[in-house]
Coordinates of C-alpha atoms in Angstrom, one line a residue:
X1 CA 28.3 7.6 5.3
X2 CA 26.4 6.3 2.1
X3 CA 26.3 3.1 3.1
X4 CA 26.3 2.9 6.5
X5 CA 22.3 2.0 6.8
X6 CA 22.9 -0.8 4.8
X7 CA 25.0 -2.7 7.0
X8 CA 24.8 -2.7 10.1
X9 CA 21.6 -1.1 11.0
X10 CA 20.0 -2.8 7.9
X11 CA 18.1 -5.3 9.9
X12 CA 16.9 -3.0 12.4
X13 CA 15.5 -0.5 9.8
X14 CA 13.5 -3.3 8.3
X15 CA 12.5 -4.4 12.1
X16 CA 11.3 -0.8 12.4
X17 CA 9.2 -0.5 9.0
X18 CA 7.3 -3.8 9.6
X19 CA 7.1 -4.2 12.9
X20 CA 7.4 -7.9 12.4
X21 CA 10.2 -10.1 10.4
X22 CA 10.1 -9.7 6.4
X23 CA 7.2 -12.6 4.9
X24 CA 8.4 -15.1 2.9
X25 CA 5.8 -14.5 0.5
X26 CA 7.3 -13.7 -3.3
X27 CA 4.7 -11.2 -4.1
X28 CA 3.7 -8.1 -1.8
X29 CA 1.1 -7.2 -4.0
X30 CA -1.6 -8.8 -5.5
X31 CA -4.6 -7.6 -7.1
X32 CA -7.7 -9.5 -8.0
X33 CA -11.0 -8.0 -9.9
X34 CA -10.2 -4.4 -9.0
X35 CA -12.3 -1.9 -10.4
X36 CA -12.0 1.9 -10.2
X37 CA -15.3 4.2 -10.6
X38 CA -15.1 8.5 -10.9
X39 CA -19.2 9.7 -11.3
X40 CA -20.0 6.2 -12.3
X41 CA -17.9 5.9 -15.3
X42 CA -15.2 2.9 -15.3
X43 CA -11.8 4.2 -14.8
X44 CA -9.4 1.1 -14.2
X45 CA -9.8 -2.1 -14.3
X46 CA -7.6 -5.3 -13.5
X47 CA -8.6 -8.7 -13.6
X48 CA -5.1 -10.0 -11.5
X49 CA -2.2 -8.1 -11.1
X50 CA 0.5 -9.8 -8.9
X51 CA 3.6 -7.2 -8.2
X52 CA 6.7 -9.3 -6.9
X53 CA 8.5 -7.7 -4.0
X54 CA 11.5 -6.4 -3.9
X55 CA 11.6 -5.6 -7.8
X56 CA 11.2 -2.5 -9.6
X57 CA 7.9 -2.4 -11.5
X58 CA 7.4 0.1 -14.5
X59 CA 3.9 0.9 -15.2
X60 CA 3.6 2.9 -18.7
X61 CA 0.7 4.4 -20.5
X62 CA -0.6 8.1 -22.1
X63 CA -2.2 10.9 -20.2
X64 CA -5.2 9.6 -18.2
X65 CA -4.2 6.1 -19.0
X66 CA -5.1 5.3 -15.3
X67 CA -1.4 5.2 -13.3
X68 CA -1.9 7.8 -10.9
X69 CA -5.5 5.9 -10.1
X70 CA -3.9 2.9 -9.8
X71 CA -0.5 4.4 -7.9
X72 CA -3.6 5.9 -5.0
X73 CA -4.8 2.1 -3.9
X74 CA -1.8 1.1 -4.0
X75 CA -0.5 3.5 -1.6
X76 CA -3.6 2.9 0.3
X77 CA -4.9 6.5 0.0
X78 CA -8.6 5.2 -1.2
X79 CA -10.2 1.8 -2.0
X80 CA -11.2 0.6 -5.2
X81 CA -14.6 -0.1 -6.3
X82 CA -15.1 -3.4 -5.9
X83 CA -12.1 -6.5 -6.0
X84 CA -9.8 -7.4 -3.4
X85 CA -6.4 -5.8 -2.8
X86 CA -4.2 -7.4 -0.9
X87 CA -0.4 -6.5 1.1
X88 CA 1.8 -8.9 1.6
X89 CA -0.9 -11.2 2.6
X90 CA -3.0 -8.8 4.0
X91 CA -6.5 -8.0 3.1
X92 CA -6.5 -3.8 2.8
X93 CA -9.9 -3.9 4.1
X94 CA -12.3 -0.5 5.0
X95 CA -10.9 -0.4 8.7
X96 CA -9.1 3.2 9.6
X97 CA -6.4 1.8 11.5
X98 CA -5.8 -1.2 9.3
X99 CA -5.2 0.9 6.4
X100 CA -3.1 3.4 8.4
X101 CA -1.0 0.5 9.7
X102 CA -0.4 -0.2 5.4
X103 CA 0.0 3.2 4.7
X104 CA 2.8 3.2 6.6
X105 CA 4.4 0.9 5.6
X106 CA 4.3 2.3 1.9
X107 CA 5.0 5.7 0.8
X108 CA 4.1 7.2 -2.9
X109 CA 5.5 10.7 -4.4
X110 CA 2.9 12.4 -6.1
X111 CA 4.2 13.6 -9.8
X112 CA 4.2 17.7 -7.9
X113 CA 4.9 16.6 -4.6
X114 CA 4.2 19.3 -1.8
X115 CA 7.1 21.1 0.7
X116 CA 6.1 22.7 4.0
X117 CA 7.4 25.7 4.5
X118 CA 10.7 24.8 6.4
X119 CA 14.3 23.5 5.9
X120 CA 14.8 20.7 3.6
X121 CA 16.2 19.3 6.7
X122 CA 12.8 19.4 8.4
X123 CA 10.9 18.3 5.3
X124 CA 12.8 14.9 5.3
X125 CA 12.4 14.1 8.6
X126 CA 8.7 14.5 8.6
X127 CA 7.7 11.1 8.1
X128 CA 10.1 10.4 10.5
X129 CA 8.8 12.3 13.1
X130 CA 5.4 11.1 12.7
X131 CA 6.7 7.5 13.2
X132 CA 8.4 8.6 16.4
X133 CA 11.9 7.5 15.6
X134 CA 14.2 9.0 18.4
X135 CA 16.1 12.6 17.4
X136 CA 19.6 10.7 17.3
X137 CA 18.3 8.3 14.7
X138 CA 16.1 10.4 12.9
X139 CA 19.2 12.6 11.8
X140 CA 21.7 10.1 10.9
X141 CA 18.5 8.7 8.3
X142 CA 17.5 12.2 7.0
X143 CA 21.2 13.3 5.9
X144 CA 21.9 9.8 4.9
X145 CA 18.5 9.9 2.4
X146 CA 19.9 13.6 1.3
X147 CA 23.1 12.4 0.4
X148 CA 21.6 9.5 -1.8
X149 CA 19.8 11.8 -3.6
X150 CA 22.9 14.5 -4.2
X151 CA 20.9 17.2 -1.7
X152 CA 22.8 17.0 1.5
X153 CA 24.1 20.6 0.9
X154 CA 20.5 21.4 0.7
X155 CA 19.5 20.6 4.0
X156 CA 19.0 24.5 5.4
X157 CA 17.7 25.9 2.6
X158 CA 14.0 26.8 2.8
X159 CA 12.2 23.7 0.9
X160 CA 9.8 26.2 -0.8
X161 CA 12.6 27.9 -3.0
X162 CA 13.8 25.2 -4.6
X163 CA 13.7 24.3 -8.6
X164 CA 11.3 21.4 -9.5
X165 CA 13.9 19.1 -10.2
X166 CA 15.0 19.6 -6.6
X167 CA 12.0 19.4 -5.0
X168 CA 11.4 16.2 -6.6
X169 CA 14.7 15.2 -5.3
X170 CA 13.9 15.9 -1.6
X171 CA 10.5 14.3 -1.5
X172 CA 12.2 10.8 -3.1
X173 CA 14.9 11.5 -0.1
X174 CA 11.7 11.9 2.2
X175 CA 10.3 8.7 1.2
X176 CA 13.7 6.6 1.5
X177 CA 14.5 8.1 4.6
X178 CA 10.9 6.6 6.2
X179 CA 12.1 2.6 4.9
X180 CA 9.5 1.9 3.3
X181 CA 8.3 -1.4 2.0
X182 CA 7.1 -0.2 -1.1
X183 CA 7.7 2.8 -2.8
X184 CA 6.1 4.6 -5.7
X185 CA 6.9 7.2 -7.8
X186 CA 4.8 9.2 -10.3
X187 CA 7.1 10.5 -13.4
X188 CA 9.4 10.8 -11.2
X189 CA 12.1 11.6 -13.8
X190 CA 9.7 14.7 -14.7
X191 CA 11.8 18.6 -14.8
X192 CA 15.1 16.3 -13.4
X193 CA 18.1 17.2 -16.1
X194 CA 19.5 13.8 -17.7
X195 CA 22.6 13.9 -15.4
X196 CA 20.4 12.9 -12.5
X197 CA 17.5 11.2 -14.5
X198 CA 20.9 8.7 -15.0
X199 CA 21.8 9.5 -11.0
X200 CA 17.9 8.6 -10.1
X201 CA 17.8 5.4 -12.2
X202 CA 20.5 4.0 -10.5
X203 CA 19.6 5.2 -7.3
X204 CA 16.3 3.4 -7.9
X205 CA 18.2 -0.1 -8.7
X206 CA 20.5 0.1 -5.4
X207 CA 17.7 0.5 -3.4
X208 CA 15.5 -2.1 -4.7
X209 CA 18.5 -4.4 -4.0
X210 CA 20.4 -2.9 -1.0
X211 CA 17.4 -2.8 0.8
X212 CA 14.8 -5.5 -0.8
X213 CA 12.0 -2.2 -1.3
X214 CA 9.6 -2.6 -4.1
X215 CA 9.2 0.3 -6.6
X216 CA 6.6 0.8 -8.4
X217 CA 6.9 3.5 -11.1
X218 CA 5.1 5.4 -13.4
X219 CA 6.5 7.1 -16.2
X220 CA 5.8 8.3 -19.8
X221 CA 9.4 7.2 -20.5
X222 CA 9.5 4.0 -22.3
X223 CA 13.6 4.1 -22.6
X224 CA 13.9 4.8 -19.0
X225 CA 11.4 2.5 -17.8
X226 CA 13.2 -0.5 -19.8
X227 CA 16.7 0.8 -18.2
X228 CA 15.2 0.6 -14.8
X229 CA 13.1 -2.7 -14.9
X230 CA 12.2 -6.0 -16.3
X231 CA 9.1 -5.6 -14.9
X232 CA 6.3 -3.5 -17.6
X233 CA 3.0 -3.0 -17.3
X234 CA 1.2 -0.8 -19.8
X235 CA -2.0 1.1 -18.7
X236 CA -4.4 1.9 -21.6
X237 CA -7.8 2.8 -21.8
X238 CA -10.9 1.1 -20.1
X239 CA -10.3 -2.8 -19.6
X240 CA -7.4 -5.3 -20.4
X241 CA -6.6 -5.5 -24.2
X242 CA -6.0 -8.3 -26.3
X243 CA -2.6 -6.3 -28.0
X244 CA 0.6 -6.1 -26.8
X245 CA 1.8 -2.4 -25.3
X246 CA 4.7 -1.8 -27.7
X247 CA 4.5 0.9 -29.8
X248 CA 1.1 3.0 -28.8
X249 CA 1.3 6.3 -29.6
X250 CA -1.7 9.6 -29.9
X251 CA -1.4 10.6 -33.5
X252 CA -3.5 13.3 -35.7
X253 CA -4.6 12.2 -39.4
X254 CA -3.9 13.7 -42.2
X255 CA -4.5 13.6 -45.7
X256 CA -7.7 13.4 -48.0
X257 CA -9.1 10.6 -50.4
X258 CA -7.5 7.6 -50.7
X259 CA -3.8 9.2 -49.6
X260 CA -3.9 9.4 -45.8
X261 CA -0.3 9.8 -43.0
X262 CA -0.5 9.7 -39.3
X263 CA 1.3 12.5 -37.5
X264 CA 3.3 11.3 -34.3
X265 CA 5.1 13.9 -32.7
X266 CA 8.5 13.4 -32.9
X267 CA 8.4 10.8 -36.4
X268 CA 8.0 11.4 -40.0
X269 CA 4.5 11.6 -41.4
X270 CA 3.6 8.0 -42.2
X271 CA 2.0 6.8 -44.4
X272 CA -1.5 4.5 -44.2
X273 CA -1.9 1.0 -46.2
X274 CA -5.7 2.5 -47.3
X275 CA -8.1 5.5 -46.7
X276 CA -9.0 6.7 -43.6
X277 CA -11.1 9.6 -42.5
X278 CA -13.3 10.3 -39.2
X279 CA -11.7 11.4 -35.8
X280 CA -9.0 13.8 -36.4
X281 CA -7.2 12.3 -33.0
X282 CA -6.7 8.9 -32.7
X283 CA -4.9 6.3 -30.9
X284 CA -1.7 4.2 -33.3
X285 CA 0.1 1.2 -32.9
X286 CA 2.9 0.8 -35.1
X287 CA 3.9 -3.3 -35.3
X288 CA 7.3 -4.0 -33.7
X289 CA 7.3 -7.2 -35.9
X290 CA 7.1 -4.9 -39.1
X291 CA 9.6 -2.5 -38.3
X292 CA 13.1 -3.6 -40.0
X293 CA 16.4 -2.3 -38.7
X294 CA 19.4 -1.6 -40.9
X295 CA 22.7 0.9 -39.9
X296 CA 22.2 4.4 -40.4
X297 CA 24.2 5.7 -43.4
X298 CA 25.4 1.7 -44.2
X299 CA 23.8 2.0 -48.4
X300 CA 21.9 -1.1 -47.1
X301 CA 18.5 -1.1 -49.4
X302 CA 16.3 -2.2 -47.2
X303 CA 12.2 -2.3 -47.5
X304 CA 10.7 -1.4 -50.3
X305 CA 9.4 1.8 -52.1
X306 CA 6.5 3.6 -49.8
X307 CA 8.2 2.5 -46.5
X308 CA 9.6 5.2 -44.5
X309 CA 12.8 4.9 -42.9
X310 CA 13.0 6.4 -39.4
X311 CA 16.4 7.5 -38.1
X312 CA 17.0 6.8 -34.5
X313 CA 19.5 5.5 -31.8
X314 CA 19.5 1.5 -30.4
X315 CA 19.0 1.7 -26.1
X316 CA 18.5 -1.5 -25.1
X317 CA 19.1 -4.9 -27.3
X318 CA 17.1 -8.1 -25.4
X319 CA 18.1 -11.4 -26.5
X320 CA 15.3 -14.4 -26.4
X321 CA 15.5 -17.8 -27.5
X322 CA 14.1 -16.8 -31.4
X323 CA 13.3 -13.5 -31.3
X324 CA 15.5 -10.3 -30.6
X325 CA 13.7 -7.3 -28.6
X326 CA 15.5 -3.8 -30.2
X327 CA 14.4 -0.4 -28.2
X328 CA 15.4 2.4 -30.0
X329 CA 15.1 6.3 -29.6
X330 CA 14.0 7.5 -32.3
X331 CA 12.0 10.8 -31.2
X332 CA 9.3 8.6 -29.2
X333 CA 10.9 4.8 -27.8
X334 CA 10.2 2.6 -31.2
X335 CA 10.1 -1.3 -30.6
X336 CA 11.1 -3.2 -33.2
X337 CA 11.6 -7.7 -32.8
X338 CA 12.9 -9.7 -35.4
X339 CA 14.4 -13.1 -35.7
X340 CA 18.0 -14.3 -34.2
X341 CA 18.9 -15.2 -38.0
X342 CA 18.6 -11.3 -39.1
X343 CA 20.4 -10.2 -35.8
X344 CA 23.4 -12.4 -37.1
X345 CA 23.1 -11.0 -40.1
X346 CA 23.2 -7.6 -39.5
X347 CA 23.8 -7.2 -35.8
X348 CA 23.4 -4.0 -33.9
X349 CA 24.0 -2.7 -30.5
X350 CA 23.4 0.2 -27.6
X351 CA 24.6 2.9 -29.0
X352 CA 24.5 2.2 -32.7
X353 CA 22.9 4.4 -35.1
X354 CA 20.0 2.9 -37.0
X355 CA 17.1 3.2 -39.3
X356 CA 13.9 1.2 -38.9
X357 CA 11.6 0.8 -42.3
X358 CA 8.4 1.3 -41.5
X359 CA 6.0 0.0 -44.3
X360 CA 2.2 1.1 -44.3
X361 CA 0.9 -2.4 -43.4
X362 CA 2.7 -1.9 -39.9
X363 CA 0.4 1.0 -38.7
X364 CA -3.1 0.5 -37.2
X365 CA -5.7 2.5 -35.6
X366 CA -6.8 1.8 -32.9
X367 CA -10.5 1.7 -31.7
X368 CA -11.8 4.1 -29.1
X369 CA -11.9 7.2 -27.6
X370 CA -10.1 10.8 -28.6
X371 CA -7.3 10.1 -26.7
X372 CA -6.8 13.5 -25.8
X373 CA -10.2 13.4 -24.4
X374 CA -9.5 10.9 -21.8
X375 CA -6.3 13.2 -20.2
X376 CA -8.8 16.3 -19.6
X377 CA -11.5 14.0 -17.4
X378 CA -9.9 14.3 -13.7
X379 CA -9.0 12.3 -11.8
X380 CA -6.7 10.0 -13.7
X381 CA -8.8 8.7 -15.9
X382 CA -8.7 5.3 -18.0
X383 CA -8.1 1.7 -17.7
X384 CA -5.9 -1.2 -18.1
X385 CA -4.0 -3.0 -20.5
X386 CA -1.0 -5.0 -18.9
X387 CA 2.2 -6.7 -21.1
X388 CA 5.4 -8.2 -20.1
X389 CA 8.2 -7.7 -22.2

């Protein structure tokens, strides 16, 4: 039964979505000179943004960084506040039933996405029901989406007593089961235990190439979001920075004089190259080209004295033509890059154990805002800064 959609009713499902044959055109998205206003103050902004379809997009950033603001024009649900947005070729333009004709051919599930009080059964086939597919159809679709999401045994029980984790379940099987174009998901991994963060991660690849949907999706999870996609885009704060993404992180100072650490949940204290002082919450980047990798435990001397080592776990290992790409879990996602010539050296792969040096020089602070400040200003506040990795 899991597959059967993809088959033989495949091209009828994709018939039904668009109305139309799929466009040739590579991206489906494409965003030029968007701007986003809340009470006049400048919440996103983004020169050009073009968002290929049928590939899974991550879009990363901090609390208030701007994804969930960016997430709504995308699914339609208002326009921005001033720039051109386009769909597959189409202008989204201020016309009701133009944008209700997009809107339904995307569909986006909030981070606490809302059941009606009824059988999961009935919550899935909602969307359906609004699009007027025929009964017959409509539950060979809804079971099928249940099943793809590891909820089919679900589909009497009242949607309103379920855990988070399985709520968030059934609204992804809500959206599949509607065929959407583009889908987009907001921390979708968020209260889902690691078994199915895994199951959801590769539900989200099949998808994207079973049946040519583009995701779009937010998280605060760099690891997953570099296990799911090739694809980043880092939102941060008001306009497009100069910086790469990598390795951004809230941080508290501490220290007095001329001996000051930054605090980073989930790292040793480290330490700063000189004195610091003023907001007691700032924003850090740590360089990825400082950080140097050796084995865990391997009586390698590596760095030098004042460097900390940080103890962590390899994810991800991405090979370029001079440079290799390490992620590593280390309490937050850590990014170090390096040359081939110390890979070969002293090679390391998914799985391995590791410690990265971390010098002073390799820390900076970042200009700006308390960047806890941002995160309480509603709705979604912040702007953009987009990297590819």
């Amino acid at each position: 039964m899991r597959f059967f959609i993809f088959s033989r009713e495949r091209r009828r499902v994709e018939t039904e979505r668009t109305g139309r044959k799929r466009r040739a055109s590579v991206n489906l998205y494409e965003l030029d000179h968007i701007t986003q206003r809340y009470d006049g103050r400048l919440v996103l902004n983004i020169p050009r943004l073009s968002l290929e379809r049928g590939r899974v997009h991550a879009l990363m950033g901090p609390n208030g960084a701007g994804k969930s603001t960016l997430l709504a024009l995308l699914a339609f649900l208002r326009p921005p506040a001033s720039g051109r947005l386009t769909f597959g070729g189409i202008p989204a333009g201020g016309d009701p039933s133009s944008l209700l004709a997009l809107r339904r051919r995307v569909v986006l599930v909030d981070q606490f996405p809302v059941m009606f009080s009824a059988s999961v059964y009935a919550n899935v086939g909602y969307g359906l029901r609004a699009r007027k597919i025929p009964a017959g159809r409509r539950r060979q679709r809804i079971m099928e989406a249940l099943d793809r999401v590891g909820m089919a045994e679900f589909a009497a029980r009242r949607a309103t007593g379920l855990s988070g984790g399985e709520t968030r379940r059934v609204a992804i099987a809500r959206a599949i089961a509607c065929a959407p174009e583009a889908l987009l998901l907001d921390e979708p991994a968020a209260g889902v235990d690691a078994a199915r963060q895994i199951q959801l991660e590769s539900l989200i690849r099949e998808l994207g190439e079973e049946r040519n949907i583009t995701f779009v999706v937010a998280t605060h999870n760099r690891a997953q979001a570099f296990r799911i996609s090739s694809s980043h885009y880092h939102l941060f704060r008001g306009c497009l920075q100069e910086f790469p993404g990598d390795n951004i992180y809230p941080a508290s100072l501490v220290g007095a004089g001329k001996t000051w650490s930054v605090r980073i949940a989930g790292l040793p204290d480290l330490p700063l190259a000189g004195p610091a002082g003023g907001e007691e919450r700032i924003l850090v980047r740590i360089d990825p080209d400082a950080l140097v990798p050796a084995p865990r435990e391997s009586g390698t001397e590596t760095g030098i004295s004042g460097d900390v080592r940080i103890p962590g776990t390899v994810v991800r290992v991405t090979m370029g033509r001079e440079r290799v790409r390490l992620l590593v879990e280390a309490g937050v996602p850590l990014t170090a890059r390096f040359s081939l010539s110390a890979f070969r050296g002293s090679p390391v792969y998914p799985g391995d154990a590791v410690e990265l040096c971390c010098p002073p020089a390799a820390l900076s602070i970042l200009p700006g805002e308390d960047p806890e400040a941002a995160s309480e200003q509603a709705p979604a506040s912040g702007a953009t800064e987009r990297f590819l990795s």
